């Protein structure tokens, strides 16, 4: 399944909307897109996962990478709209305590 990515700016926040499955095949697309947004739009990134239907450990690694880059840029990173299945994998890995979730 293709990953659908878009970015919009609201005040000083880059909102990256993601749709589809984030897995080994698509995770690098998400990483590249989010890092472009961090660099070109704002170091404050909100990842909107409302339309994500599946995420594996490769996707989690990308989320950690985005957070690390936002921190290094003096920005922030948060996740919004995670589905029940995505929230479950975040909880199982303890990343629900690492990321700011909305």
CSV table of N, CA and C in Angstrom, one decimal, residues 19-100:
chain,number,residue,atom,x,y,z
A,19,UNK,N,-0.9,8.7,5.9
A,19,UNK,CA,-2.0,7.8,5.7
A,19,UNK,C,-1.5,6.5,5.0
A,20,UNK,N,-2.0,5.4,5.4
A,20,UNK,CA,-1.6,4.1,4.9
A,20,UNK,C,-0.8,3.3,5.9
A,21,UNK,N,0.0,2.4,5.4
A,21,UNK,CA,0.8,1.5,6.3
A,21,UNK,C,2.2,1.9,6.4
A,22,UNK,N,2.7,2.1,7.6
A,22,UNK,CA,4.1,2.4,7.8
A,22,UNK,C,4.9,1.1,8.2
A,23,UNK,N,5.7,0.7,7.2
A,23,UNK,CA,6.4,-0.6,7.4
A,23,UNK,C,7.7,-0.5,6.8
A,24,UNK,N,8.4,-1.7,6.6
A,24,UNK,CA,9.7,-1.7,6.1
A,24,UNK,C,9.8,-1.0,4.7
A,25,UNK,N,8.7,-1.2,3.9
A,25,UNK,CA,8.7,-0.7,2.6
A,25,UNK,C,8.5,0.8,2.5
A,26,UNK,N,7.8,1.4,3.5
A,26,UNK,CA,7.4,2.8,3.4
A,26,UNK,C,8.0,3.7,4.4
A,27,UNK,N,8.6,3.1,5.5
A,27,UNK,CA,9.1,3.9,6.6
A,27,UNK,C,10.1,5.0,6.2
A,28,UNK,N,10.9,4.7,5.2
A,28,UNK,CA,12.0,5.7,4.8
A,28,UNK,C,11.3,6.9,4.1
A,29,UNK,N,10.2,6.7,3.4
A,29,UNK,CA,9.4,7.8,2.8
A,29,UNK,C,8.9,8.7,3.9
A,30,UNK,N,8.4,8.2,5.0
A,30,UNK,CA,7.9,8.9,6.1
A,30,UNK,C,9.1,9.7,6.7
A,31,UNK,N,10.2,9.0,7.0
A,31,UNK,CA,11.3,9.7,7.6
A,31,UNK,C,11.8,10.8,6.7
A,32,UNK,N,12.0,10.6,5.4
A,32,UNK,CA,12.5,11.7,4.6
A,32,UNK,C,11.5,12.9,4.5
A,33,UNK,N,10.2,12.6,4.4
A,33,UNK,CA,9.2,13.6,4.4
A,33,UNK,C,9.2,14.5,5.7
A,34,UNK,N,9.2,13.8,6.8
A,34,UNK,CA,9.2,14.5,8.1
A,34,UNK,C,10.4,15.3,8.3
A,35,UNK,N,11.6,14.8,7.9
A,35,UNK,CA,12.8,15.5,8.1
A,35,UNK,C,12.9,16.7,7.2
A,36,UNK,N,12.3,16.6,6.0
A,36,UNK,CA,12.2,17.8,5.1
A,36,UNK,C,11.3,18.8,5.8
A,37,UNK,N,10.2,18.4,6.4
A,37,UNK,CA,9.3,19.4,7.0
A,37,UNK,C,10.0,20.0,8.2
A,38,UNK,N,10.8,19.2,9.0
A,38,UNK,CA,11.5,19.8,10.1
A,38,UNK,C,12.5,20.8,9.6
A,39,UNK,N,13.2,20.6,8.6
A,39,UNK,CA,14.2,21.5,8.0
A,39,UNK,C,13.6,22.7,7.3
A,40,UNK,N,12.5,22.5,6.5
A,40,UNK,CA,12.0,23.5,5.6
A,40,UNK,C,10.8,24.3,6.2
A,41,UNK,N,10.1,23.7,7.1
A,41,UNK,CA,8.9,24.4,7.6
A,41,UNK,C,9.1,24.8,9.1
A,42,UNK,N,9.4,23.9,10.0
A,42,UNK,CA,9.5,24.2,11.4
A,42,UNK,C,10.2,23.0,12.1
A,43,UNK,N,11.0,23.3,13.2
A,43,UNK,CA,11.6,22.2,14.0
A,43,UNK,C,10.6,21.7,15.0
A,44,UNK,N,9.4,22.2,15.0
A,44,UNK,CA,8.3,21.7,15.8
A,44,UNK,C,7.4,20.9,15.0
A,45,UNK,N,7.4,19.6,15.2
A,45,UNK,CA,6.7,18.7,14.3
A,45,UNK,C,5.6,17.9,15.0
A,46,UNK,N,4.4,18.0,14.4
A,46,UNK,CA,3.3,17.2,14.9
A,46,UNK,C,3.0,16.1,13.8
A,47,UNK,N,3.1,14.9,14.2
A,47,UNK,CA,2.8,13.8,13.2
A,47,UNK,C,1.4,13.3,13.4
A,48,UNK,N,0.6,13.6,12.4
A,48,UNK,CA,-0.9,13.2,12.5
A,48,UNK,C,-1.0,11.8,11.9
A,49,UNK,N,-1.3,10.8,12.7
A,49,UNK,CA,-1.4,9.4,12.3
A,49,UNK,C,-2.8,8.9,12.2
A,50,UNK,N,-3.7,9.9,12.0
A,50,UNK,CA,-5.2,9.5,12.0
A,50,UNK,C,-5.5,8.5,10.9
A,51,UNK,N,-4.8,8.6,9.8
A,51,UNK,CA,-5.1,7.7,8.7
A,51,UNK,C,-4.1,6.5,8.5
A,52,UNK,N,-3.3,6.3,9.5
A,52,UNK,CA,-2.4,5.1,9.5
A,52,UNK,C,-3.1,3.9,9.9
A,53,UNK,N,-3.1,2.9,9.1
A,53,UNK,CA,-3.8,1.6,9.4
A,53,UNK,C,-2.9,0.6,10.0
A,54,UNK,N,-1.6,0.7,9.9
A,54,UNK,CA,-0.6,-0.3,10.4
A,54,UNK,C,0.7,0.4,10.6
A,55,UNK,N,1.4,0.0,11.6
A,55,UNK,CA,2.8,0.4,11.8
A,55,UNK,C,3.6,-0.7,12.5
A,56,UNK,N,4.8,-1.0,11.9
A,56,UNK,CA,5.6,-2.0,12.5
A,56,UNK,C,6.8,-1.3,13.2
A,57,UNK,N,7.8,-2.2,13.6
A,57,UNK,CA,8.9,-1.7,14.3
A,57,UNK,C,9.8,-0.7,13.5
A,58,UNK,N,9.8,-0.9,12.2
A,58,UNK,CA,10.5,0.0,11.3
A,58,UNK,C,9.9,1.4,11.4
A,59,UNK,N,8.6,1.5,11.5
A,59,UNK,CA,8.0,2.8,11.7
A,59,UNK,C,8.3,3.4,13.0
A,60,UNK,N,8.4,2.6,14.1
A,60,UNK,CA,8.7,3.1,15.4
A,60,UNK,C,10.1,3.7,15.4
A,61,UNK,N,11.0,3.0,14.7
A,61,UNK,CA,12.4,3.5,14.6
A,61,UNK,C,12.4,4.9,13.9
A,62,UNK,N,11.6,5.1,12.9
A,62,UNK,CA,11.6,6.4,12.2
A,62,UNK,C,11.0,7.4,13.1
A,63,UNK,N,10.0,7.1,13.9
A,63,UNK,CA,9.5,8.1,14.9
A,63,UNK,C,10.5,8.5,15.8
A,64,UNK,N,11.3,7.6,16.3
A,64,UNK,CA,12.4,7.9,17.2
A,64,UNK,C,13.4,8.8,16.6
A,65,UNK,N,13.7,8.6,15.3
A,65,UNK,CA,14.7,9.4,14.6
A,65,UNK,C,14.2,10.8,14.4
A,66,UNK,N,12.9,10.9,14.1
A,66,UNK,CA,12.3,12.2,13.9
A,66,UNK,C,12.4,13.0,15.2
A,67,UNK,N,12.0,12.4,16.3
A,67,UNK,CA,12.1,13.0,17.6
A,67,UNK,C,13.5,13.5,17.9
A,68,UNK,N,14.5,12.6,17.7
A,68,UNK,CA,15.9,13.0,17.9
A,68,UNK,C,16.3,14.2,17.1
A,69,UNK,N,15.9,14.2,15.8
A,69,UNK,CA,16.3,15.3,15.0
A,69,UNK,C,15.6,16.6,15.4
A,70,UNK,N,14.4,16.5,15.8
A,70,UNK,CA,13.6,17.7,16.3
A,70,UNK,C,14.3,18.2,17.6
A,71,UNK,N,14.7,17.4,18.5
A,71,UNK,CA,15.4,17.8,19.7
A,71,UNK,C,16.7,18.5,19.4
A,72,UNK,N,17.4,17.9,18.4
A,72,UNK,CA,18.7,18.5,18.0
A,72,UNK,C,18.6,19.9,17.4
A,73,UNK,N,17.4,20.1,16.7
A,73,UNK,CA,17.1,21.4,16.1
A,73,UNK,C,16.5,22.4,17.1
A,74,UNK,N,16.4,22.0,18.3
A,74,UNK,CA,15.8,22.9,19.3
A,74,UNK,C,14.2,22.9,19.2
A,75,UNK,N,13.7,21.9,18.5
A,75,UNK,CA,12.2,21.9,18.3
A,75,UNK,C,11.5,20.9,19.3
A,76,UNK,N,10.4,20.4,18.8
A,76,UNK,CA,9.6,19.4,19.6
A,76,UNK,C,9.0,18.4,18.6
A,77,UNK,N,8.5,17.3,19.2
A,77,UNK,CA,7.9,16.3,18.4
A,77,UNK,C,6.7,15.7,19.2
A,78,UNK,N,5.6,15.6,18.5
A,78,UNK,CA,4.4,15.0,19.1
A,78,UNK,C,3.7,14.1,18.1
A,79,UNK,N,2.9,13.2,18.6
A,79,UNK,CA,2.1,12.3,17.7
A,79,UNK,C,0.6,12.6,18.1
A,80,UNK,N,-0.2,12.7,17.0
A,80,UNK,CA,-1.7,12.9,17.2
A,80,UNK,C,-2.4,11.9,16.4
A,81,UNK,N,-3.6,11.5,16.9
A,81,UNK,CA,-4.5,10.7,16.1
A,81,UNK,C,-4.2,9.3,15.9
A,82,UNK,N,-3.3,8.7,16.7
A,82,UNK,CA,-2.9,7.3,16.6
A,82,UNK,C,-4.1,6.4,16.8
A,83,UNK,N,-4.3,5.4,15.9
A,83,UNK,CA,-5.4,4.5,16.1
A,83,UNK,C,-5.1,3.6,17.3
A,84,UNK,N,-6.1,2.8,17.6
A,84,UNK,CA,-6.0,1.8,18.7
A,84,UNK,C,-4.8,0.9,18.5
A,85,UNK,N,-4.6,0.4,17.3
A,85,UNK,CA,-3.5,-0.6,17.0
A,85,UNK,C,-2.2,0.1,17.1
A,86,UNK,N,-2.1,1.3,16.6
A,86,UNK,CA,-0.8,2.1,16.7
A,86,UNK,C,-0.5,2.4,18.2
A,87,UNK,N,-1.5,2.8,18.9
A,87,UNK,CA,-1.3,3.1,20.4
A,87,UNK,C,-0.9,1.9,21.1
A,88,UNK,N,-1.4,0.7,20.7
A,88,UNK,CA,-1.1,-0.5,21.4
A,88,UNK,C,0.4,-0.8,21.2
A,89,UNK,N,0.9,-0.7,20.0
A,89,UNK,CA,2.4,-1.0,19.7
A,89,UNK,C,3.2,0.1,20.5
A,90,UNK,N,2.8,1.3,20.5
A,90,UNK,CA,3.5,2.3,21.3
A,90,UNK,C,3.5,2.0,22.8
A,91,UNK,N,2.4,1.5,23.3
A,91,UNK,CA,2.4,1.1,24.7
A,91,UNK,C,3.2,-0.2,25.0
A,92,UNK,N,3.2,-1.1,24.1
A,92,UNK,CA,3.9,-2.4,24.3
A,92,UNK,C,5.4,-2.1,24.3
A,93,UNK,N,5.9,-1.1,23.6
A,93,UNK,CA,7.3,-0.8,23.5
A,93,UNK,C,7.7,0.3,24.5
A,94,UNK,N,6.8,0.9,25.2
A,94,UNK,CA,7.0,1.9,26.1
A,94,UNK,C,7.2,3.3,25.5
A,95,UNK,N,7.0,3.4,24.2
A,95,UNK,CA,7.2,4.6,23.5
A,95,UNK,C,6.0,5.6,23.8
A,96,UNK,N,4.9,5.1,24.3
A,96,UNK,CA,3.8,6.0,24.7
A,96,UNK,C,4.3,6.9,25.9
A,97,UNK,N,5.4,6.5,26.6
A,97,UNK,CA,6.0,7.3,27.6
A,97,UNK,C,7.0,8.2,27.1
A,98,UNK,N,7.5,8.0,25.9
A,98,UNK,CA,8.6,8.7,25.3
A,98,UNK,C,8.1,9.9,24.5
A,99,UNK,N,7.0,9.6,23.7
A,99,UNK,CA,6.4,10.6,22.8
A,99,UNK,C,5.3,11.3,23.5
A,100,UNK,N,5.1,12.6,23.1
A,100,UNK,CA,3.9,13.3,23.5
A,100,UNK,C,2.8,12.9,22.6
